[in-house]
Each structure stands twice: as structure tokens, then as C-alpha cells.
mmCIF file of C-alpha atoms in Angstrom:
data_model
loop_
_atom_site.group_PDB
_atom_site.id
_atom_site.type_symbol
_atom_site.label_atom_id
_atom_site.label_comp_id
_atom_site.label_asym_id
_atom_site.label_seq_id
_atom_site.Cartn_x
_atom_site.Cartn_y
_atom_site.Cartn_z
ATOM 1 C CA UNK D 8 3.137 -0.718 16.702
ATOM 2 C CA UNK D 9 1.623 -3.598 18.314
ATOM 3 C CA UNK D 10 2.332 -7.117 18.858
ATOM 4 C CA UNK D 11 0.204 -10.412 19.886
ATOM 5 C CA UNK D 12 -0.114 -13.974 19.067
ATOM 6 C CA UNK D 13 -2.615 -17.048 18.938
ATOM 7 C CA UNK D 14 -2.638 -20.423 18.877
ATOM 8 C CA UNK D 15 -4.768 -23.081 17.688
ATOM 9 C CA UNK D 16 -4.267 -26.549 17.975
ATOM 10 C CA UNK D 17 -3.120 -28.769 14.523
ATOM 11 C CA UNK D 18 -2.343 -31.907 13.363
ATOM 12 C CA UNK D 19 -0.473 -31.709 10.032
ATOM 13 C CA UNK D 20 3.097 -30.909 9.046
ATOM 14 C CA UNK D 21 3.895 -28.643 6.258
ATOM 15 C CA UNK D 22 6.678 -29.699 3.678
ATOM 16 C CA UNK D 23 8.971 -26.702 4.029
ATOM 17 C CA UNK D 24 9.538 -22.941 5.370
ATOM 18 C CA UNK D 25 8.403 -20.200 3.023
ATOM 19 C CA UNK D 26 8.231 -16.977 3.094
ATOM 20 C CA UNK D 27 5.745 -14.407 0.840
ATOM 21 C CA UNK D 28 4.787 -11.058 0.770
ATOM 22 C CA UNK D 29 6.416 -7.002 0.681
ATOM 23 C CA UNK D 30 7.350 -4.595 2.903
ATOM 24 C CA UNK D 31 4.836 -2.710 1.928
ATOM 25 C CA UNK D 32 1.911 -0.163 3.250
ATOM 26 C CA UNK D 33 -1.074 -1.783 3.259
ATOM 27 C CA UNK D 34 0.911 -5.408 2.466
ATOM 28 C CA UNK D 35 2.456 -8.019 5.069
ATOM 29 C CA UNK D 36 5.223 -9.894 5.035
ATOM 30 C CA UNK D 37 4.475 -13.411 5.914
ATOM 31 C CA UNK D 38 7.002 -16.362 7.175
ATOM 32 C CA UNK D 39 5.799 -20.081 7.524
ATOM 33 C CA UNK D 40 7.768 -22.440 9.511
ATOM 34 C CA UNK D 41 6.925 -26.426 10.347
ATOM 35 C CA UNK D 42 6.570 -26.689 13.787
ATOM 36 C CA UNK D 43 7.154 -30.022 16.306
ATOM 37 C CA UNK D 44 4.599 -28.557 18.572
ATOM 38 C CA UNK D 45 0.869 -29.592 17.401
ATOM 39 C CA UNK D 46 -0.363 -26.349 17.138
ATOM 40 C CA UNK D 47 -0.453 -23.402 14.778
ATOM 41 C CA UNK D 48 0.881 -20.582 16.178
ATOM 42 C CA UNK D 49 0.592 -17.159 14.514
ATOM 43 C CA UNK D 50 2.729 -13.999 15.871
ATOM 44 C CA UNK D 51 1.902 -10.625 14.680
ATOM 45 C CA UNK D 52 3.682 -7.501 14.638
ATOM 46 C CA UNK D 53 1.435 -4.849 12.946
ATOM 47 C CA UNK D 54 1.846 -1.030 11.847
ATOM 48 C CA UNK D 55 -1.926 -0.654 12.887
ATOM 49 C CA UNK D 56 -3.041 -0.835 16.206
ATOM 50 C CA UNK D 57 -6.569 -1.758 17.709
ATOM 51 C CA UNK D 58 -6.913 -4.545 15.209
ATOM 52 C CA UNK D 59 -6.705 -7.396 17.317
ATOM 53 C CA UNK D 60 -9.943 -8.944 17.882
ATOM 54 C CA UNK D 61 -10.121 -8.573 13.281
ATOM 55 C CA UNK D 62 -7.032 -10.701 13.212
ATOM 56 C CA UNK D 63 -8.397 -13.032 15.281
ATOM 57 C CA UNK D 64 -11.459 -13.658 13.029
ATOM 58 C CA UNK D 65 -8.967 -13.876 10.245
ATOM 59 C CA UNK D 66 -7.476 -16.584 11.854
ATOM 60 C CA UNK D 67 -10.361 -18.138 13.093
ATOM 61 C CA UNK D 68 -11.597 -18.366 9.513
ATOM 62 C CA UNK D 69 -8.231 -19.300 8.198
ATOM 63 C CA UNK D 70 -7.859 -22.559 10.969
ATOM 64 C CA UNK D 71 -11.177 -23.684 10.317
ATOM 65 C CA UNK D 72 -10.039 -24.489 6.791
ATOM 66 C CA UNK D 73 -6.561 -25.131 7.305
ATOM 67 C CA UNK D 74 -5.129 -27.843 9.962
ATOM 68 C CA UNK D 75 -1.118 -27.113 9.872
ATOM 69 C CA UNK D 76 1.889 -27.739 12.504
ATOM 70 C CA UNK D 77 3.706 -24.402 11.812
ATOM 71 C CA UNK D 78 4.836 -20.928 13.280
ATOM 72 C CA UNK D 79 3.350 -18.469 10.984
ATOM 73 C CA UNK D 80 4.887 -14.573 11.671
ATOM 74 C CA UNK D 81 3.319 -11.460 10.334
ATOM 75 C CA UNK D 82 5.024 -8.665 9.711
ATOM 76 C CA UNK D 83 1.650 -6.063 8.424
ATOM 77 C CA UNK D 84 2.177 -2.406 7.339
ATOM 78 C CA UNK D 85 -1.489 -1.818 7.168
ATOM 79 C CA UNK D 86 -2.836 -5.088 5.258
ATOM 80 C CA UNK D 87 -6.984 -5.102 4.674
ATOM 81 C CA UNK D 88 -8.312 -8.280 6.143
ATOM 82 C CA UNK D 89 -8.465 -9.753 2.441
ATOM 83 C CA UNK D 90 -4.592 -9.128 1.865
ATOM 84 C CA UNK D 91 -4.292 -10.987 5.140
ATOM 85 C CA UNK D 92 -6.527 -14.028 3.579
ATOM 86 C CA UNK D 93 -5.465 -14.425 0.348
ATOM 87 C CA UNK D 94 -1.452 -13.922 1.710
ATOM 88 C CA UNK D 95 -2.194 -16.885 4.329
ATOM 89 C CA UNK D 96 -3.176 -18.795 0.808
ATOM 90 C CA UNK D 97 -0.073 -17.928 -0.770
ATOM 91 C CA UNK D 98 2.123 -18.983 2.016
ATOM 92 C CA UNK D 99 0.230 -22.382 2.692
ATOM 93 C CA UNK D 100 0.704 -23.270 -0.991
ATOM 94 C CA UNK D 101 3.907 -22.536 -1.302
ATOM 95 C CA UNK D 102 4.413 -24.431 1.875
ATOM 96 C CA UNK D 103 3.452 -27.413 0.760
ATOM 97 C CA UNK D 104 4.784 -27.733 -2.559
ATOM 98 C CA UNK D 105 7.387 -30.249 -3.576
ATOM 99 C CA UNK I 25 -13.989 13.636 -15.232
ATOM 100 C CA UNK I 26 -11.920 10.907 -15.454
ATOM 101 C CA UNK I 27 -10.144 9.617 -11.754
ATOM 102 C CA UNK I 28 -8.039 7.383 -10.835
ATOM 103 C CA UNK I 29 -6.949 5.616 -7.247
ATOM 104 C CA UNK I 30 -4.533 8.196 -5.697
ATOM 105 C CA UNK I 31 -5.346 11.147 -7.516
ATOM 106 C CA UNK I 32 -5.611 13.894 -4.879
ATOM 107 C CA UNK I 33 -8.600 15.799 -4.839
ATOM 108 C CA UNK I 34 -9.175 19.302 -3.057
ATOM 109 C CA UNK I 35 -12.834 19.825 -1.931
ATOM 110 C CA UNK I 36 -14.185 22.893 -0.475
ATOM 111 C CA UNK I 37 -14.969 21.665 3.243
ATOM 112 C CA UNK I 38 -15.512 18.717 5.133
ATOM 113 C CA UNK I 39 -19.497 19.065 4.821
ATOM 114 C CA UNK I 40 -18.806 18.000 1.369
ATOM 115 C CA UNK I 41 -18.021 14.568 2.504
ATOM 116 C CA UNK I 42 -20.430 11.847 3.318
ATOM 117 C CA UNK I 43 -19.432 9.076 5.300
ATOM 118 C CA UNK I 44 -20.997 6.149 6.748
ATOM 119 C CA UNK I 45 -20.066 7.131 10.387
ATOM 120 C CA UNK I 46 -19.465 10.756 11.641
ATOM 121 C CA UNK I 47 -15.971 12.207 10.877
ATOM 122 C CA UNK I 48 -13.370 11.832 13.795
ATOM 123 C CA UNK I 49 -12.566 14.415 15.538
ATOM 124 C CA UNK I 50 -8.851 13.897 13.922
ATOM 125 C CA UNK I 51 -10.079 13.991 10.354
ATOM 126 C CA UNK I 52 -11.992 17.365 11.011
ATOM 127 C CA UNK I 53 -8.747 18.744 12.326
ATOM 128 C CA UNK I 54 -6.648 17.191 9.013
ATOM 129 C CA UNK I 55 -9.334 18.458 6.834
ATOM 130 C CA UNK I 56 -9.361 21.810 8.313
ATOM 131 C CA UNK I 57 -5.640 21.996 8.054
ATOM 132 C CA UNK I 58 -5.462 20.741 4.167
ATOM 133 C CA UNK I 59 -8.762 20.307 2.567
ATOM 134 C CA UNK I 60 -7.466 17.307 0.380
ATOM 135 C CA UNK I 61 -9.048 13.695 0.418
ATOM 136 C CA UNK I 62 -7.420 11.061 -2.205
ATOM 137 C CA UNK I 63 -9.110 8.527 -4.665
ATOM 138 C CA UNK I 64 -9.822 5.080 -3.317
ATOM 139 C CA UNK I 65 -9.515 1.968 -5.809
ATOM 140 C CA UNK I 66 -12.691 1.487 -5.737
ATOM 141 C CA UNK I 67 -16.096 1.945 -7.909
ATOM 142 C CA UNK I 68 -18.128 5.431 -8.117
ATOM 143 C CA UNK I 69 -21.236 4.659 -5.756
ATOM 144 C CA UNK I 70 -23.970 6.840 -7.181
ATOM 145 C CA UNK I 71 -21.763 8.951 -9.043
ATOM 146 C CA UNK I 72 -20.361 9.959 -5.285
ATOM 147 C CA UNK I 73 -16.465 9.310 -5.686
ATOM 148 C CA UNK I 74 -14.526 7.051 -3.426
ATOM 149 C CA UNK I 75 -12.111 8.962 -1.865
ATOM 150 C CA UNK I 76 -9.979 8.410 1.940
ATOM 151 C CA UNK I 77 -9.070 11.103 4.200
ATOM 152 C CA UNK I 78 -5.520 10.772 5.924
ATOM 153 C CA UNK I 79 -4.582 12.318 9.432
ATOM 154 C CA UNK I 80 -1.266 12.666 10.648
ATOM 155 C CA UNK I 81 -0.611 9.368 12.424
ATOM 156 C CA UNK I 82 -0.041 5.790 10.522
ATOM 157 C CA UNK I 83 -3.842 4.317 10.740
ATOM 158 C CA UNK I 84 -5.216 7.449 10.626
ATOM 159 C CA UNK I 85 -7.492 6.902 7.831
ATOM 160 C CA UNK I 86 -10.870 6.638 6.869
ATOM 161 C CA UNK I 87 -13.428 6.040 3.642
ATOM 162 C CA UNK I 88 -16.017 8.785 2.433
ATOM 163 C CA UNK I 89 -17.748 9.726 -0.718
ATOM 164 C CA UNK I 90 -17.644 12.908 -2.598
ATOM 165 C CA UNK I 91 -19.884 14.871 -5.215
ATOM 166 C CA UNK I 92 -17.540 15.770 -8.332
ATOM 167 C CA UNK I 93 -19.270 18.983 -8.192
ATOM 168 C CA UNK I 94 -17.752 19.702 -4.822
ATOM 169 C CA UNK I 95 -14.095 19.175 -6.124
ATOM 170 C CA UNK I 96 -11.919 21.948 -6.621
ATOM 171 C CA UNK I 97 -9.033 20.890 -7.483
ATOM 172 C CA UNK I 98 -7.589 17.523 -9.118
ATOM 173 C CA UNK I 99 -3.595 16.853 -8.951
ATOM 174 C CA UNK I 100 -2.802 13.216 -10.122
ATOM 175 C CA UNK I 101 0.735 11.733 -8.917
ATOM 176 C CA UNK I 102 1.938 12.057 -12.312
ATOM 177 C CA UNK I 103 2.197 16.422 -12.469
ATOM 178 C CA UNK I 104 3.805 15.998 -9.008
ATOM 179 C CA UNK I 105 7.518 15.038 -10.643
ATOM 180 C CA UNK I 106 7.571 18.587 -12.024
ATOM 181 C CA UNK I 107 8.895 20.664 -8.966
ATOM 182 C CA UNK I 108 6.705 23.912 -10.495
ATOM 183 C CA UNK I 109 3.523 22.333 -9.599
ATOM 184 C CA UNK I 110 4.676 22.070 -5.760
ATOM 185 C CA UNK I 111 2.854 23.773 -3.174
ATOM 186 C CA UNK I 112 5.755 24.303 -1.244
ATOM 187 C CA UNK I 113 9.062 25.858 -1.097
ATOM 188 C CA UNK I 114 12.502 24.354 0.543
ATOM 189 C CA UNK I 115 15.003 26.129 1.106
ATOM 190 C CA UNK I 116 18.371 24.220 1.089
ATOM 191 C CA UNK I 117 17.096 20.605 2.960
ATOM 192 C CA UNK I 118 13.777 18.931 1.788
ATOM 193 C CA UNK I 119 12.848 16.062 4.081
ATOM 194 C CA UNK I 120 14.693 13.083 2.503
ATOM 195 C CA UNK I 121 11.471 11.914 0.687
ATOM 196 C CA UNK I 122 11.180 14.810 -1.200
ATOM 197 C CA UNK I 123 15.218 15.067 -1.802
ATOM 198 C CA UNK I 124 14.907 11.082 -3.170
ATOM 199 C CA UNK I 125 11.851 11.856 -4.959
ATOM 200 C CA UNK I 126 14.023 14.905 -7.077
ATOM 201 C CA UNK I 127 16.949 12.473 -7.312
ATOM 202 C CA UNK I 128 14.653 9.452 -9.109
ATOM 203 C CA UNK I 129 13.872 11.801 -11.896
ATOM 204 C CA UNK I 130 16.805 11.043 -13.902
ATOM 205 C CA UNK I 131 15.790 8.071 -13.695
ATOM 206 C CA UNK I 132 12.703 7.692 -15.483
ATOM 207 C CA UNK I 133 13.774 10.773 -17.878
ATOM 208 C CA UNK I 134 15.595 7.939 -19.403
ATOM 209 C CA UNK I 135 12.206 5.769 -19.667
ATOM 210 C CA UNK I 136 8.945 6.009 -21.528
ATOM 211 C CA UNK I 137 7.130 5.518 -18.204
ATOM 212 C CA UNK I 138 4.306 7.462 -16.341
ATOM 213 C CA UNK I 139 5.131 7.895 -12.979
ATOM 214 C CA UNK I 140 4.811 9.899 -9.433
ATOM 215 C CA UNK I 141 4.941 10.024 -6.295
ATOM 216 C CA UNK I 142 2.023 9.397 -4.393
ATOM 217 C CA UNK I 143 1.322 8.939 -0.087
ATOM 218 C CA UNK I 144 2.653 11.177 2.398
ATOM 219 C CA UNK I 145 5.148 12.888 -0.142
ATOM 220 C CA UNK I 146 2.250 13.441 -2.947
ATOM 221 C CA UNK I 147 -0.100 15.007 0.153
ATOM 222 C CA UNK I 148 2.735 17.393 1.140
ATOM 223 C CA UNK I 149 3.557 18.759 -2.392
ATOM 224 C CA UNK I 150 0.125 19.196 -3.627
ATOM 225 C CA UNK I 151 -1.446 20.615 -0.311
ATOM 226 C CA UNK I 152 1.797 22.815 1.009
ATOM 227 C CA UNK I 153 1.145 21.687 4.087
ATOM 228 C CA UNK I 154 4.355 20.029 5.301
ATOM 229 C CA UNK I 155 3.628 16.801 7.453
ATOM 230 C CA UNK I 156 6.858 14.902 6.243
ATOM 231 C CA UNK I 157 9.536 13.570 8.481
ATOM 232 C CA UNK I 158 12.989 12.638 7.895
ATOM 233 C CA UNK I 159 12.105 9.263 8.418
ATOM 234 C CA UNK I 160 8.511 9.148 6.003
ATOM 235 C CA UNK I 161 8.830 6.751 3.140
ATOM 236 C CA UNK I 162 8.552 7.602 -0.583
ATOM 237 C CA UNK I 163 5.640 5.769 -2.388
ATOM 238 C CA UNK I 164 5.419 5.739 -5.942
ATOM 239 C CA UNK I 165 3.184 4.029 -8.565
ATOM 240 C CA UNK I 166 4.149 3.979 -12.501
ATOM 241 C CA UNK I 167 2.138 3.208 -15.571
ATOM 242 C CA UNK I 168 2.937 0.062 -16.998
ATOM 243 C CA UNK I 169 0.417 -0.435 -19.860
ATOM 244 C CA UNK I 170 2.315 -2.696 -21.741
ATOM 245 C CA UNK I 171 4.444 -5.884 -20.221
ATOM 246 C CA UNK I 172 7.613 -5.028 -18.348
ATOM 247 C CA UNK I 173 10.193 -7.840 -17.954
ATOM 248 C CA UNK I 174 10.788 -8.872 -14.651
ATOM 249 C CA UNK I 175 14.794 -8.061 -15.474
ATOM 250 C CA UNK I 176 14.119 -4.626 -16.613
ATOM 251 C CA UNK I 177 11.923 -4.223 -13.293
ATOM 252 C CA UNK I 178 14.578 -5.347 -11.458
ATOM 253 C CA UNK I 179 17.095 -2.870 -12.982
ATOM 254 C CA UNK I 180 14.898 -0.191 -12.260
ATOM 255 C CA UNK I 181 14.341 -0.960 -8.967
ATOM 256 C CA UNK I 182 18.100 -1.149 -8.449
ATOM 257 C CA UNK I 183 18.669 1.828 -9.842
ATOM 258 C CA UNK I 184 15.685 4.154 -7.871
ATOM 259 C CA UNK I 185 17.175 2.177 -4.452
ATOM 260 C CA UNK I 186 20.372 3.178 -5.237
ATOM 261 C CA UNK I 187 19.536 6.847 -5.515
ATOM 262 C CA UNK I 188 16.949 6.798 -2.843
ATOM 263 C CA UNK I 189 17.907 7.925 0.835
ATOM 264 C CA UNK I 190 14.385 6.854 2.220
ATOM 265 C CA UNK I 191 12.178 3.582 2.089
ATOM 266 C CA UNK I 192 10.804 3.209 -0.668
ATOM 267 C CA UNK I 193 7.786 1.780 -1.781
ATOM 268 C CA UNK I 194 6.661 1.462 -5.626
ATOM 269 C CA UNK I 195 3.765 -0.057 -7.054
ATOM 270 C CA UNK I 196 3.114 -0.969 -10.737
ATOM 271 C CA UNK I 197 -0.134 0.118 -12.105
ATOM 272 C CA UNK I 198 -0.830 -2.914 -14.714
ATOM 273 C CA UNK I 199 -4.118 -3.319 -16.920
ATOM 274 C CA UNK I 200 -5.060 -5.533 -14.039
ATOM 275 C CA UNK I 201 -4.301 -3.663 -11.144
ATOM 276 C CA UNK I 202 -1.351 -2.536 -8.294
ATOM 277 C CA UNK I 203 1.403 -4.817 -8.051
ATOM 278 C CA UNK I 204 4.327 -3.991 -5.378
ATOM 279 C CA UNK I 205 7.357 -3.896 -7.839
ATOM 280 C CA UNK I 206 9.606 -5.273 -4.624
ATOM 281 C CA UNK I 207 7.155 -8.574 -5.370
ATOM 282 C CA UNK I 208 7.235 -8.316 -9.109
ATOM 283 C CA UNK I 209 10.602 -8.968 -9.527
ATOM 284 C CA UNK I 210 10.844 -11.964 -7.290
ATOM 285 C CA UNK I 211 7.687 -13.531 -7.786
ATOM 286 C CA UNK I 212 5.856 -16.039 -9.961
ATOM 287 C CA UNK I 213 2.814 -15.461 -8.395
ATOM 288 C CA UNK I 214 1.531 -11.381 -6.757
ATOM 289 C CA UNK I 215 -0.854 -9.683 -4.845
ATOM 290 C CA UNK I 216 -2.755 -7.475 -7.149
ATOM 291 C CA UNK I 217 -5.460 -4.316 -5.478
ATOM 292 C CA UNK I 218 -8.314 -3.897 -8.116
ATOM 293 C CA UNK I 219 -11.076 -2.350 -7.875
ATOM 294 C CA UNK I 220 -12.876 -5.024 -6.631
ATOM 295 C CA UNK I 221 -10.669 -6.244 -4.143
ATOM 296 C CA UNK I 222 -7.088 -8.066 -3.595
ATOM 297 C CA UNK I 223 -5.986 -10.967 -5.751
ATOM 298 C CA UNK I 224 -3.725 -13.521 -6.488
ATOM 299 C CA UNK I 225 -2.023 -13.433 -10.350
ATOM 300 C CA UNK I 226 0.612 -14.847 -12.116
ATOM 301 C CA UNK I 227 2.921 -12.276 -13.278
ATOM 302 C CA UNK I 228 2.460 -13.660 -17.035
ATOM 303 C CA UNK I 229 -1.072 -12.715 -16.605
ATOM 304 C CA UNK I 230 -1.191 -9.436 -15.536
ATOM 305 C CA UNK I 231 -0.665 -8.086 -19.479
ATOM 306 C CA UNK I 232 -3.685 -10.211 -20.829
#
């Protein structure tokens, strides 16, 4: 069990919390929360450790593309690096719906 | 020979493998223990079979390829619900996976669905080689060919939690891939592993 986080800075509010995802192996549990702080901060707690420097590429990817004010927590039982992408999709959309 | 993800195979040694970096030192030792690797969801390379060795701690795992030829043995999840086909004998107290995984039977008796335990519990009961803890959750996956409500899902699920002294984690095998029935019957939108990779569907889309 490991745990980390990053931050990157951000500019845009999300319209609500949301929360995706199972507890699951090979799955993540993700929670999105609007932030007041311009930044994007992601905490991970993951099942797999020595992954670091792979979620950070995920993220790196994932900020480039996406600009949001927002906490997002990971909760990963073993996710692939495309779970983790296509999860951090989910969560944004359902962030920002109406 | 027809596989699918999560059959287990038995293979003759580890030479049999092939792998794109040499085998850790931990999955010579697992091997050497259990000779068993189990299907990947993933496509035949060469006619070499995807397959994933497992070693003892969470992590633990890594891809490698195997010649049909050099398979020995093929137990799919499904023959693992009938206690006969074990590899291994309890006396009074089975870990608590394989006590749940007894207890869920009734269960689907009462169904027309495929289903089995897979995981941990599946590499324990088709190898005999007893790795389970107390504390190891039970994954499942069962057959849904044909569209399941996401009511009835979510009365089976209640009923296999109810039953189940472990953690347990199911996942739907639809025409277009694994869905985590804990998502299914919440969801409008799920994660489905194919072949090919992860993706997003809508649940009314997974039948087409």
C-alpha cells in the first residue's frame, strides 16, 4: 500500500462532486471535489506499489487536456494506466454535468 | 482449443513460457511451486496464448506467452463450483473464500447462469496449492449472454453479499466484455475490459 499526491496548477471550477468507479482488483475508485484553491490536486492511495513515476505521466497527460479547480482522490486496487484514463473521463463528465 | 480470459492453464515448466523480459526470480519460485499460468484478455500473438503468472504478493504479476502444445491441463472457472474437481481437501474450516464460494452455490442453482470463481480462490482449488488467507477476497465472473436487468443484478448481488463472509468481487462477462456487477447495478455508464483494451459503455449497449 502506498500513498502520494500531485498538484498542478488550474483555473476552472467544476459544477459538482462526483464520484465513479468499484472497489475492484484491477479498478479504482475515483472522487472529484471543486476546489477554492487554483490547483488540481490528485491524492492516491494504491494496492500496487512502485507505480509512482506511471501515475504521474497519467496525470501529466490528463492536465494537459484538462484545466479543473478540484481535489481528485484515488482509491486503485491494481488499475492499468488506461482504467486510470478513461475513469479520469468518467469523473470529469460527470462533474460537469447539469 | 477454445480459451477464454481466466481459464487456468497447467504447463509443464517455466521454459515453456516466453516473455518479453526474463522471469523474476519470484515467478520461478511460484511456478516451481504450482505450474499454473491463467488466460489474459487479450488476442493469441502467433498462435502463442496470452497468459499471466501470479506470485504470492498483490502486484506480483506478470505477462508471457505460451505454446498450446505445452499445456497440460485446462480448468475454466466454471468446473471449479463442483467441489469434486478441487485439488484440495479441508477438513472442517476452509479459508472464508472458499467457505463463501460453497455457500453462493445455492444461489445460482436457482439461476440459468454460468458462473465460477476465478483469482486467488480459482488458483488454490485447481492447483492444491493453498495460498489463501482468511482475509483473500472471492472473485467471480458469470456468463451473461443475454441482457440482465439492472434489478435482477441487483437482487443477485444482494443475495451472494448476504451469504458471503469475504469481499467479494464479481464481474459480468457480457458479449462486449467484463463489467464489475458492483458498477452495473448503479451505473448508466461502465468500465468494460475487452480484448482490446478498457472502455466506456452504456449499460443499454452492452447486449447489442
Amino acid at each position: 500500500m502506498e500513498s502520494f499526491s500531485f498538484k498542478y496548477p488550474a483555473t476552472k471550477n467544476i459544477s459538482q462532486r462526483a464520484h465513479i468507479g468499484v472497489v475492484g482488483s484491477g479498478d479504482l475508485e475515483i472522487l472529484i471535489s471543486p476546489s477554492e484553491i487554483d490547483q488540481t490536486e490528485f491524492v492516491i492511495r494504491t494496492a500496487s506499489d512502485g507505480f509512482k513515476q506511471t501515475w504521474k505521466a497519467v496525470f501529466d497527460r490528463f492536465t494537459a487536456l484538462n484545466d479543473f479547480k478540484a481535489v481528485i482522490t484515488i482509491n486503485d486496487f491494481g488499475a492499468t494506466p488506461g482504467v486510470v484514463s478513461l475513469r479520469l473521463a468518467q469523473v470529469i463528465e460527470i462533474a460537469n454535468q447539469n | 482449443m477454445e480459451l477464454s480470459a481466466h481459464d487456468l492453464l497447467k504447463i509443464k515448466a517455466a521454459e515453456d513460457l516466453q516473455t518479453d523480459t526474463p522471469l523474476p526470480d519470484w515467478a520461478i519460485k511460484s511456478l516451481k511451486l504450482a505450474p499454473y499460468v491463467v488466460v489474459r484478455r487479450a488476442d493469441t500473438k502467433n498462435g502463442l496464448i496470452p497468459v499471466g503468472i501470479r506470485g504470492s504478493q498483490r502486484g506480483q504479476r506478470i505477462a508471457a506467452w505460451v505454446q498450446a502444445e505445452n499445456v497440460t491441463e485446462v480448468i475454466t472457472p466454471y468446473r471449479l463450483t463442483n467441489p469434486d474437481c478441487w485439488k484440495v481437501n479441508y477438513d472442517k474450516n476452509p479459508p472464508e473464500a472458499v467457505y463463501s464460494l460453497k455457500q453462493l452455490i445455492s444461489v445460482f442453482e436457482k439461476t440459468a447462469l454460468n458462473w465460477g470463481p476465478t483469482g486467488s480462490t480459482a488458483f488454490e482449488l485447481a492447483s492444491g496449492v493453498k495460498t489463501l488467507k482468511d482475509s483473500s477476497d472471492l472473485d467471480l465472473v458469470i456468463q451473461v449472454p443475454n441482457p440482465l436487468s439492472q434489478k435482477d443484478a441487483q437482487a443477485l448481488l444482494k443475495k451472494l453479499r448476504k451469504l458471503a463472509t469475504v469481499q467479494l468481487d464479481v464481474q459480468l462477462l457480457t458479449p462486449v466484455g467484463g463489467v464489475s456487477l458492483a458498477e452495473f447495478v448503479g451505473a448508466e455508464t461502465v468500465l468494460v475490459k475487452t480484448k482490446s483494451g478498457p472502455l466506456l459503455s452504456k449499460i443499454s449497449e452492452l447486449w447489442i
